[in-house]
Amino acid sequence: MEKRKSMEREQESLTSELKQGKELAEQLMSHLHHSSSEETRDSLISKILFSYEKALSLLTGTGDGSVGESKHITARETMLESPTSFGNSSPLSEISDQDCKHKNVFKKTKTMPSWTEEVKVSSGTGLDGSLDDGYSWRKYGQKNILGANHPRGYYRCTHRGTQGCVATKQVQKSDADPTTFVLTYRGVHTCNKASQLARVKQGLKGNQNKTLEVKKAKQFSPEMSFSFGRAGLRVKTENLDAREDDIFSPFSFPSTPIESEMVGDHIFCSTMMENNLVDGYAPIFGSPAATFESDYLAVSPCHMSSFGLAHDVQTSESGLTEIISAPTSVTNSPIGDFDFSIDDLEFPPEYLA
DNA sequence: CCAATTTGACCTGA
DNA sequence: TCAGGTCAAATTGG
């Protein structure tokens, strides 16, 4: 019961930090509209970041240390699928698994990494189901889920047949918030596209230390019911002119754990997840989370982004959960992107499709 | 014509 | 037995 109290306190602090972050963001927005001095804006941005970092530290327990639930989470970590089934294991092994499919389909998916994302789209954008994450998916099924108002769509990588890519994802509209989609990714992309993306991403730079921090935080999400997203980060650009294409960028999720950051935190989520899994059930907080893929990690500090409560996002298989929310006024240029923009990236042609 | 989606049947694990 | 996940034939769309 002690624990519960401390959790409540912690949540309060967190909420307050997040609120503050939101307020600051709003201030910033208004400053933007009134073309205030750059200093003012910078200062606001710094405050916002600080606020989020603080919130994050509350989550990770690296801050005031009031986070008492972390181990609990760690324990749950073991729910993650066999670390040897992916990550540093060669994708080929999975492919060969496929060879002996027939009846092994379910087994296979069970041994795959999986994580969940909650994507909030602004209403009226009609983006439903088209949350482009850079990979091409092919729908192979849809099911009504018990207790859910909306059906769940099942997608697999288009290159499954040609390249044996085993990545799959599920998309389901949230009951609570129809503008939110819960995406559950399973498996690692082994298709060319995956490596292309990886290469592109490799070109990005960032702050690795922060990345690790984010990673640690992300590890929490599934257990603590906290989700991370960029909502709070997207402090600005009320630029409603943003085209729908831009809308997609916030949704450029990591479709594969093998990938690292893209433009947002969600990506390392996958990466880190993989890393941690690869580490076996290594201690989350002490884990360097630096394994084979760590070179890809390149994230700007501000990707600490925001978190929200993800009540309904808990996934069965210990998926990582994150909320990526787009502000109602669709925008681009999340704060974390100051170092680069999507436009700077050379996406493979089909990526833009 | 080919690739993607739809949808009911089927399979599996709990 | 049932819910979730996948298959695959039929359908649709470019």
CSV table of C-alpha atoms (C1' of nucleotides) in Angstrom, one decimal:
chain,number,residue,atom,x,y,z
A,1,MET,CA,0.0,0.0,0.0
A,2,GLU,CA,3.0,2.2,0.5
A,3,LYS,CA,3.8,1.6,-3.0
A,4,ARG,CA,0.4,2.8,-4.2
A,5,LYS,CA,0.8,6.0,-2.3
A,6,SER,CA,4.1,6.7,-3.7
A,7,MET,CA,2.8,5.9,-7.1
A,8,GLU,CA,0.0,8.4,-6.7
A,9,ARG,CA,2.4,11.0,-5.5
A,10,GLU,CA,4.6,10.3,-8.4
A,11,GLN,CA,1.7,10.5,-10.8
A,12,GLU,CA,0.7,13.8,-9.4
A,13,SER,CA,4.2,15.2,-9.9
A,14,LEU,CA,4.2,13.9,-13.3
A,15,THR,CA,0.8,15.3,-14.1
A,16,SER,CA,1.9,18.7,-12.8
A,17,GLU,CA,5.1,18.6,-14.8
A,18,LEU,CA,3.1,17.7,-17.9
A,19,LYS,CA,0.6,20.4,-17.3
A,20,GLN,CA,3.4,22.8,-16.9
A,21,GLY,CA,4.9,21.7,-20.1
A,22,LYS,CA,1.6,22.1,-21.8
A,23,GLU,CA,1.2,25.6,-20.5
A,24,LEU,CA,4.6,26.5,-21.6
A,25,ALA,CA,3.9,25.1,-25.0
A,26,GLU,CA,0.8,27.2,-25.2
A,27,GLN,CA,2.7,30.2,-24.2
A,28,LEU,CA,5.2,29.4,-26.8
A,29,MET,CA,2.6,29.1,-29.4
A,30,SER,CA,1.2,32.5,-28.6
A,31,HIS,CA,4.6,33.9,-28.7
A,32,LEU,CA,5.0,32.5,-32.1
A,33,HIS,CA,1.9,34.2,-33.2
A,34,HIS,CA,3.1,37.5,-31.9
A,35,SER,CA,6.5,37.1,-33.3
A,36,SER,CA,8.2,37.5,-30.0
A,37,SER,CA,11.9,37.6,-29.7
A,38,GLU,CA,13.9,34.5,-30.3
A,39,GLU,CA,15.2,34.6,-26.8
A,40,THR,CA,11.8,34.4,-25.4
A,41,ARG,CA,11.0,31.4,-27.5
A,42,ASP,CA,14.2,29.7,-26.8
A,43,SER,CA,13.6,30.2,-23.1
A,44,LEU,CA,10.2,28.7,-23.4
A,45,ILE,CA,11.5,25.8,-25.3
A,46,SER,CA,14.1,25.2,-22.7
A,47,LYS,CA,11.5,25.3,-20.0
A,48,ILE,CA,9.4,22.9,-21.8
A,49,LEU,CA,12.2,20.5,-22.3
A,50,PHE,CA,13.1,20.8,-18.7
A,51,SER,CA,9.7,20.1,-17.7
A,52,TYR,CA,9.5,17.0,-19.8
A,53,GLU,CA,12.8,15.8,-18.7
A,54,LYS,CA,11.8,16.2,-15.2
A,55,ALA,CA,8.6,14.3,-15.9
A,56,LEU,CA,10.6,11.7,-17.6
A,57,SER,CA,13.0,11.3,-14.7
A,58,LEU,CA,10.0,10.7,-12.6
A,59,LEU,CA,9.2,7.9,-14.8
A,60,THR,CA,12.6,6.5,-15.0
A,61,GLY,CA,13.4,6.9,-11.4
A,62,THR,CA,16.5,8.7,-12.2
A,63,GLY,CA,15.1,11.9,-10.9
A,64,ASP,CA,13.8,12.2,-7.4
A,65,GLY,CA,13.9,8.6,-6.9
A,66,SER,CA,10.4,8.4,-6.0
A,67,VAL,CA,9.7,5.8,-8.6
A,68,GLY,CA,9.1,2.7,-6.7
A,69,GLU,CA,7.5,0.7,-9.3
A,70,SER,CA,10.4,0.3,-11.6
A,71,LYS,CA,11.4,-3.2,-10.7
A,72,HIS,CA,8.0,-4.4,-11.0
A,73,ILE,CA,8.2,-3.3,-14.4
A,74,THR,CA,11.5,-5.0,-14.8
A,75,ALA,CA,10.0,-8.1,-13.6
A,76,ARG,CA,7.3,-7.8,-16.2
A,77,GLU,CA,10.0,-7.4,-18.7
A,78,THR,CA,10.4,-11.0,-18.7
A,79,MET,CA,7.2,-11.2,-20.4
A,80,LEU,CA,8.9,-10.0,-23.5
A,81,GLU,CA,9.4,-12.7,-25.9
A,82,SER,CA,12.4,-14.7,-26.0
A,83,PRO,CA,15.3,-12.4,-26.6
A,84,THR,CA,17.0,-14.9,-28.8
A,85,SER,CA,14.2,-15.0,-31.2
A,86,PHE,CA,15.0,-11.7,-32.7
A,87,GLY,CA,17.3,-8.8,-32.3
A,88,ASN,CA,20.7,-10.1,-32.9
A,89,SER,CA,19.4,-13.3,-34.2
A,90,SER,CA,19.4,-13.3,-37.8
A,91,PRO,CA,16.2,-12.5,-39.5
A,92,LEU,CA,16.9,-15.5,-41.6
A,93,SER,CA,16.2,-17.7,-38.8
A,94,GLU,CA,12.8,-16.3,-38.7
A,95,ILE,CA,12.4,-16.7,-42.3
A,96,SER,CA,13.3,-20.3,-42.1
A,97,ASP,CA,10.8,-20.5,-39.5
A,98,GLN,CA,8.4,-19.5,-42.1
A,99,ASP,CA,9.5,-22.3,-44.3
A,100,CYS,CA,8.1,-24.7,-41.8
A,101,LYS,CA,5.0,-22.7,-41.4
A,102,HIS,CA,1.9,-24.7,-42.1
A,103,LYS,CA,0.9,-24.8,-38.5
A,104,ASN,CA,3.5,-22.8,-36.8
A,105,VAL,CA,2.2,-19.4,-37.6
A,106,PHE,CA,1.1,-18.8,-34.1
A,107,LYS,CA,4.1,-20.0,-32.5
A,108,LYS,CA,6.2,-17.8,-34.6
A,109,THR,CA,4.3,-14.7,-33.7
A,110,LYS,CA,4.7,-15.5,-30.2
A,111,THR,CA,8.4,-15.4,-30.3
A,112,MET,CA,8.4,-12.1,-32.0
A,113,PRO,CA,9.1,-8.8,-30.5
A,114,SER,CA,6.0,-6.7,-30.3
A,115,TRP,CA,5.2,-3.3,-29.1
A,116,THR,CA,2.3,-1.0,-29.2
A,117,GLU,CA,1.9,2.5,-30.2
A,118,GLU,CA,-1.1,4.7,-29.8
A,119,VAL,CA,-1.5,7.1,-32.5
A,120,LYS,CA,-3.7,10.0,-32.3
A,121,VAL,CA,-4.8,11.6,-35.4
A,122,SER,CA,-6.6,14.9,-35.6
A,123,SER,CA,-10.2,14.4,-36.3
A,124,GLY,CA,-11.3,15.0,-39.8
A,125,THR,CA,-8.1,14.3,-41.4
A,126,GLY,CA,-9.4,11.1,-42.7
A,127,LEU,CA,-6.2,9.4,-42.0
A,128,ASP,CA,-7.8,6.4,-40.6
A,129,GLY,CA,-5.8,3.4,-41.3
A,130,SER,CA,-3.3,5.2,-43.4
A,131,LEU,CA,-0.9,5.9,-40.7
A,132,ASP,CA,2.1,5.7,-42.9
A,133,ASP,CA,5.2,4.4,-41.0
A,134,GLY,CA,7.4,4.1,-44.0
A,135,TYR,CA,6.8,0.6,-44.7
A,136,SER,CA,4.3,-0.9,-47.0
A,137,TRP,CA,1.7,-3.1,-45.4
A,138,ARG,CA,-0.8,-5.4,-46.8
A,139,LYS,CA,-4.0,-6.0,-45.0
A,140,TYR,CA,-4.7,-9.7,-44.5
A,141,GLY,CA,-7.5,-9.7,-42.1
A,142,GLN,CA,-9.9,-7.8,-39.9
A,143,LYS,CA,-11.6,-8.9,-36.7
A,144,ASN,CA,-14.1,-7.5,-34.4
A,145,ILE,CA,-12.6,-7.7,-31.0
A,146,LEU,CA,-14.7,-8.5,-28.0
A,147,GLY,CA,-15.4,-5.5,-26.0
A,148,ALA,CA,-14.1,-3.1,-28.5
A,149,ASN,CA,-16.2,-0.9,-30.6
A,150,HIS,CA,-14.0,-1.0,-33.5
A,151,PRO,CA,-12.6,-3.8,-35.5
A,152,ARG,CA,-8.9,-4.6,-35.5
A,153,GLY,CA,-7.1,-4.7,-38.8
A,154,TYR,CA,-4.2,-7.1,-39.4
A,155,TYR,CA,-1.4,-6.1,-41.7
A,156,ARG,CA,1.8,-7.7,-42.8
A,157,CYS,CA,4.7,-6.4,-44.7
A,158,THR,CA,4.1,-6.3,-48.4
A,159,HIS,CA,7.5,-7.9,-48.9
A,160,ARG,CA,6.6,-11.0,-47.0
A,161,GLY,CA,6.4,-13.2,-50.0
A,162,THR,CA,9.3,-11.8,-51.9
A,163,GLN,CA,11.7,-11.2,-49.0
A,164,GLY,CA,10.3,-13.2,-46.3
A,165,CYS,CA,9.8,-10.1,-44.2
A,166,VAL,CA,7.8,-11.3,-41.2
A,167,ALA,CA,6.8,-7.9,-39.7
A,168,THR,CA,3.2,-7.5,-39.0
A,169,LYS,CA,1.1,-4.9,-37.3
A,170,GLN,CA,-2.4,-4.5,-36.0
A,171,VAL,CA,-4.4,-1.3,-36.1
A,172,GLN,CA,-7.3,-0.7,-34.0
A,173,LYS,CA,-9.2,2.4,-33.3
A,174,SER,CA,-9.4,3.3,-29.6
A,175,ASP,CA,-12.8,3.1,-28.0
A,176,ALA,CA,-12.1,5.9,-25.7
A,177,ASP,CA,-10.8,8.2,-28.3
A,178,PRO,CA,-11.9,7.6,-31.8
A,179,THR,CA,-9.1,9.8,-33.0
A,180,THR,CA,-6.6,7.5,-31.5
A,181,PHE,CA,-5.3,4.3,-33.1
A,182,VAL,CA,-3.6,1.6,-31.3
A,183,LEU,CA,-0.9,0.1,-33.4
A,184,THR,CA,0.7,-3.1,-32.4
A,185,TYR,CA,3.8,-4.1,-34.2
A,186,ARG,CA,5.1,-7.6,-34.3
A,187,GLY,CA,8.3,-8.9,-35.7
A,188,VAL,CA,11.2,-7.3,-37.4
A,189,HIS,CA,11.3,-6.1,-40.9
A,190,THR,CA,13.8,-8.1,-42.8
A,191,CYS,CA,12.9,-6.6,-46.1
A,192,ASN,CA,15.0,-4.2,-48.1
A,193,LYS,CA,13.0,-1.3,-47.1
A,194,ALA,CA,14.0,-1.9,-43.6
A,195,SER,CA,17.7,-1.6,-44.4
A,196,GLN,CA,17.1,1.4,-46.6
A,197,LEU,CA,15.4,3.1,-43.8
A,198,ALA,CA,18.1,2.2,-41.5
A,199,ARG,CA,20.6,3.7,-43.8
A,200,VAL,CA,18.7,6.8,-44.1
A,201,LYS,CA,18.4,7.1,-40.4
A,202,GLN,CA,22.0,6.5,-39.9
A,203,GLY,CA,22.5,9.8,-41.6
A,204,LEU,CA,20.7,11.5,-38.8
A,205,LYS,CA,22.4,12.7,-35.9
A,206,GLY,CA,21.5,13.3,-32.4
A,207,ASN,CA,22.3,12.9,-28.8
A,208,GLN,CA,22.9,9.3,-27.9
A,209,ASN,CA,22.9,9.8,-24.3
A,210,LYS,CA,19.5,11.2,-24.4
A,211,THR,CA,18.5,8.4,-26.5
A,212,LEU,CA,19.4,6.0,-23.8
A,213,GLU,CA,17.5,8.0,-21.4
A,214,VAL,CA,14.5,7.8,-23.5
A,215,LYS,CA,15.0,4.2,-23.9
A,216,LYS,CA,15.0,3.7,-20.2
A,217,ALA,CA,11.9,5.6,-19.9
A,218,LYS,CA,10.2,3.7,-22.6
A,219,GLN,CA,10.9,0.5,-20.9
A,220,PHE,CA,8.5,1.7,-18.3
A,221,SER,CA,5.6,2.3,-20.5
A,222,PRO,CA,4.1,-1.1,-20.6
A,223,GLU,CA,4.2,-1.6,-17.0
A,224,MET,CA,3.4,1.7,-15.6
A,225,SER,CA,0.7,2.4,-18.1
A,226,PHE,CA,2.5,5.3,-19.3
A,227,SER,CA,2.9,6.0,-22.8
A,228,PHE,CA,5.1,8.3,-24.5
A,229,GLY,CA,4.4,10.4,-27.4
A,230,ARG,CA,5.3,13.6,-28.9
A,231,ALA,CA,2.2,15.5,-28.2
A,232,GLY,CA,3.8,17.8,-25.8
A,233,LEU,CA,6.7,18.2,-27.9
A,234,ARG,CA,4.9,19.4,-30.8
A,235,VAL,CA,4.8,22.7,-29.2
A,236,LYS,CA,4.1,24.7,-32.1
A,237,THR,CA,3.5,25.2,-35.7
A,238,GLU,CA,0.0,25.8,-35.8
A,239,ASN,CA,0.7,25.7,-39.4
A,240,LEU,CA,-2.5,24.5,-40.6
A,241,ASP,CA,-1.2,24.7,-44.1
A,242,ALA,CA,0.6,21.6,-43.4
A,243,ARG,CA,-0.4,19.2,-46.0
A,244,GLU,CA,-1.6,15.8,-45.3
A,245,ASP,CA,1.7,14.5,-46.3
A,246,ASP,CA,3.1,16.2,-43.4
A,247,ILE,CA,0.5,14.8,-41.2
A,248,PHE,CA,2.1,11.5,-41.9
A,249,SER,CA,5.4,12.3,-40.6
A,250,PRO,CA,4.3,12.2,-37.0
A,251,PHE,CA,3.1,8.8,-37.8
A,252,SER,CA,6.2,7.6,-39.2
A,253,PHE,CA,6.5,4.9,-36.7
A,254,PRO,CA,9.2,2.4,-36.4
A,255,SER,CA,7.8,-0.4,-38.1
A,256,THR,CA,10.6,-2.4,-37.1
A,257,PRO,CA,12.5,-2.7,-33.9
A,258,ILE,CA,15.6,-2.9,-35.9
A,259,GLU,CA,15.2,0.6,-36.9
A,260,SER,CA,16.2,3.4,-34.8
A,261,GLU,CA,14.9,6.9,-34.7
A,262,MET,CA,13.2,8.4,-37.5
A,263,VAL,CA,11.9,11.7,-36.6
A,264,GLY,CA,10.5,10.8,-33.3
A,265,ASP,CA,10.9,9.1,-30.1
A,266,HIS,CA,8.7,6.2,-31.1
A,267,ILE,CA,11.4,4.9,-33.1
A,268,PHE,CA,13.9,4.4,-30.6
A,269,CYS,CA,11.2,2.8,-28.7
A,270,SER,CA,11.5,0.0,-31.0
A,271,THR,CA,15.2,0.1,-31.1
A,272,MET,CA,15.6,0.3,-27.5
A,273,MET,CA,13.2,-2.3,-27.0
A,274,GLU,CA,15.1,-4.5,-29.2
A,275,ASN,CA,18.3,-3.7,-27.5
A,276,ASN,CA,16.9,-4.5,-24.2
A,277,LEU,CA,15.6,-7.6,-25.4
A,278,VAL,CA,18.8,-8.5,-26.9
A,279,ASP,CA,20.4,-7.9,-23.6
A,280,GLY,CA,18.3,-10.6,-22.4
A,281,TYR,CA,16.4,-9.4,-19.5
A,282,ALA,CA,19.1,-7.2,-18.5
A,283,PRO,CA,18.4,-4.6,-15.9
A,284,ILE,CA,16.6,-1.9,-17.6
A,285,PHE,CA,18.0,1.0,-16.0
A,286,GLY,CA,21.6,0.1,-15.9
A,287,SER,CA,21.5,-1.4,-19.3
A,288,PRO,CA,23.6,0.3,-21.8
A,289,ALA,CA,21.1,-0.7,-24.2
A,290,ALA,CA,23.8,-0.5,-26.6
A,291,THR,CA,24.0,-3.5,-28.8
A,292,PHE,CA,24.4,-4.2,-32.4
A,293,GLU,CA,22.0,-1.5,-33.4
A,294,SER,CA,23.1,1.2,-31.2
A,295,ASP,CA,24.9,3.0,-33.9
A,296,TYR,CA,21.7,3.9,-35.3
A,297,LEU,CA,20.6,5.7,-32.3
A,298,ALA,CA,20.6,9.3,-32.9
A,299,VAL,CA,18.0,11.3,-31.3
A,300,SER,CA,17.7,14.8,-30.3
A,301,PRO,CA,17.2,15.4,-26.7
A,302,CYS,CA,13.9,16.9,-27.0
A,303,HIS,CA,12.5,13.7,-28.0
A,304,MET,CA,11.9,13.0,-24.5
A,305,SER,CA,8.5,14.2,-25.6
A,306,SER,CA,5.5,13.7,-23.6
A,307,PHE,CA,3.8,10.9,-22.0
A,308,GLY,CA,0.3,10.2,-21.3
A,309,LEU,CA,-1.7,7.7,-19.5
A,310,ALA,CA,-2.4,4.8,-21.6
A,311,HIS,CA,-5.1,3.1,-19.8
A,312,ASP,CA,-6.3,1.0,-22.5
A,313,VAL,CA,-3.1,0.4,-24.2
A,314,GLN,CA,-1.8,-2.4,-22.3
A,315,THR,CA,-0.9,-5.2,-24.5
A,316,SER,CA,-0.9,-8.7,-23.7
A,317,GLU,CA,2.6,-9.4,-24.7
A,318,SER,CA,4.4,-6.7,-23.0
A,319,GLY,CA,4.5,-4.5,-25.9
A,320,LEU,CA,6.0,-1.1,-25.5
A,321,THR,CA,3.4,1.4,-25.6
A,322,GLU,CA,3.6,4.9,-26.7
A,323,ILE,CA,1.3,7.6,-27.7
A,324,ILE,CA,2.0,9.6,-30.6
A,325,SER,CA,-0.4,12.3,-30.8
A,326,ALA,CA,-0.8,14.9,-33.3
A,327,PRO,CA,-2.2,18.2,-32.2
A,328,THR,CA,-5.6,18.9,-33.4
A,329,SER,CA,-4.0,21.5,-35.6
A,330,VAL,CA,-2.0,19.2,-37.7
A,331,THR,CA,1.5,20.3,-37.9
A,332,ASN,CA,4.9,19.2,-38.8
A,333,SER,CA,8.2,20.0,-37.3
A,334,PRO,CA,8.1,18.5,-34.0
A,335,ILE,CA,10.5,20.2,-31.7
A,336,GLY,CA,12.9,17.4,-31.9
A,337,ASP,CA,13.4,17.9,-35.5
A,338,PHE,CA,15.3,21.0,-35.3
A,339,ASP,CA,18.4,19.4,-36.5
A,340,PHE,CA,16.8,18.1,-39.6
A,341,SER,CA,13.6,17.8,-41.2
A,342,ILE,CA,12.0,15.1,-43.1
A,343,ASP,CA,12.7,17.0,-46.2
A,344,ASP,CA,16.3,16.6,-45.6
A,345,LEU,CA,16.1,13.0,-45.8
A,346,GLU,CA,16.5,11.1,-48.9
A,347,PHE,CA,13.7,8.7,-48.8
A,348,PRO,CA,13.6,5.9,-51.2
A,349,PRO,CA,11.0,6.7,-53.8
A,350,GLU,CA,8.6,4.1,-52.7
A,351,TYR,CA,8.9,5.4,-49.2
A,352,LEU,CA,7.1,8.5,-50.3
A,353,ALA,CA,4.4,6.7,-52.0
B,1,DC,C1',-3.8,-7.9,-65.5
B,2,DC,C1',-1.9,-7.6,-61.2
B,3,DA,C1',-1.9,-6.1,-56.6
B,4,DA,C1',-4.5,-4.8,-52.6
B,5,DT,C1',-8.6,-5.4,-49.8
B,6,DT,C1',-12.5,-7.7,-48.0
B,7,DT,C1',-14.5,-11.2,-45.6
B,8,DG,C1',-16.0,-15.7,-44.0
B,9,DA,C1',-13.7,-20.0,-42.7
B,10,DC,C1',-10.3,-22.1,-40.3
B,11,DC,C1',-6.7,-22.7,-36.7
B,12,DT,C1',-4.7,-22.2,-32.2
B,13,DG,C1',-4.1,-21.3,-27.4
B,14,DA,C1',-6.2,-20.3,-23.2
C,1,DT,C1',-15.5,-23.5,-26.1
C,2,DC,C1',-14.3,-19.1,-27.5
C,3,DA,C1',-11.6,-15.0,-28.8
C,4,DG,C1',-7.9,-13.7,-31.4
C,5,DG,C1',-5.1,-14.4,-35.4
C,6,DT,C1',-4.4,-16.1,-40.1
C,7,DC,C1',-5.7,-18.0,-44.6
C,8,DA,C1',-7.4,-17.7,-48.9
C,9,DA,C1',-11.1,-17.1,-52.3
C,10,DA,C1',-13.7,-13.4,-54.1
C,11,DT,C1',-13.9,-8.7,-55.1
C,12,DT,C1',-12.2,-4.2,-56.0
C,13,DG,C1',-9.2,-0.7,-57.9
C,14,DG,C1',-5.4,1.2,-60.6
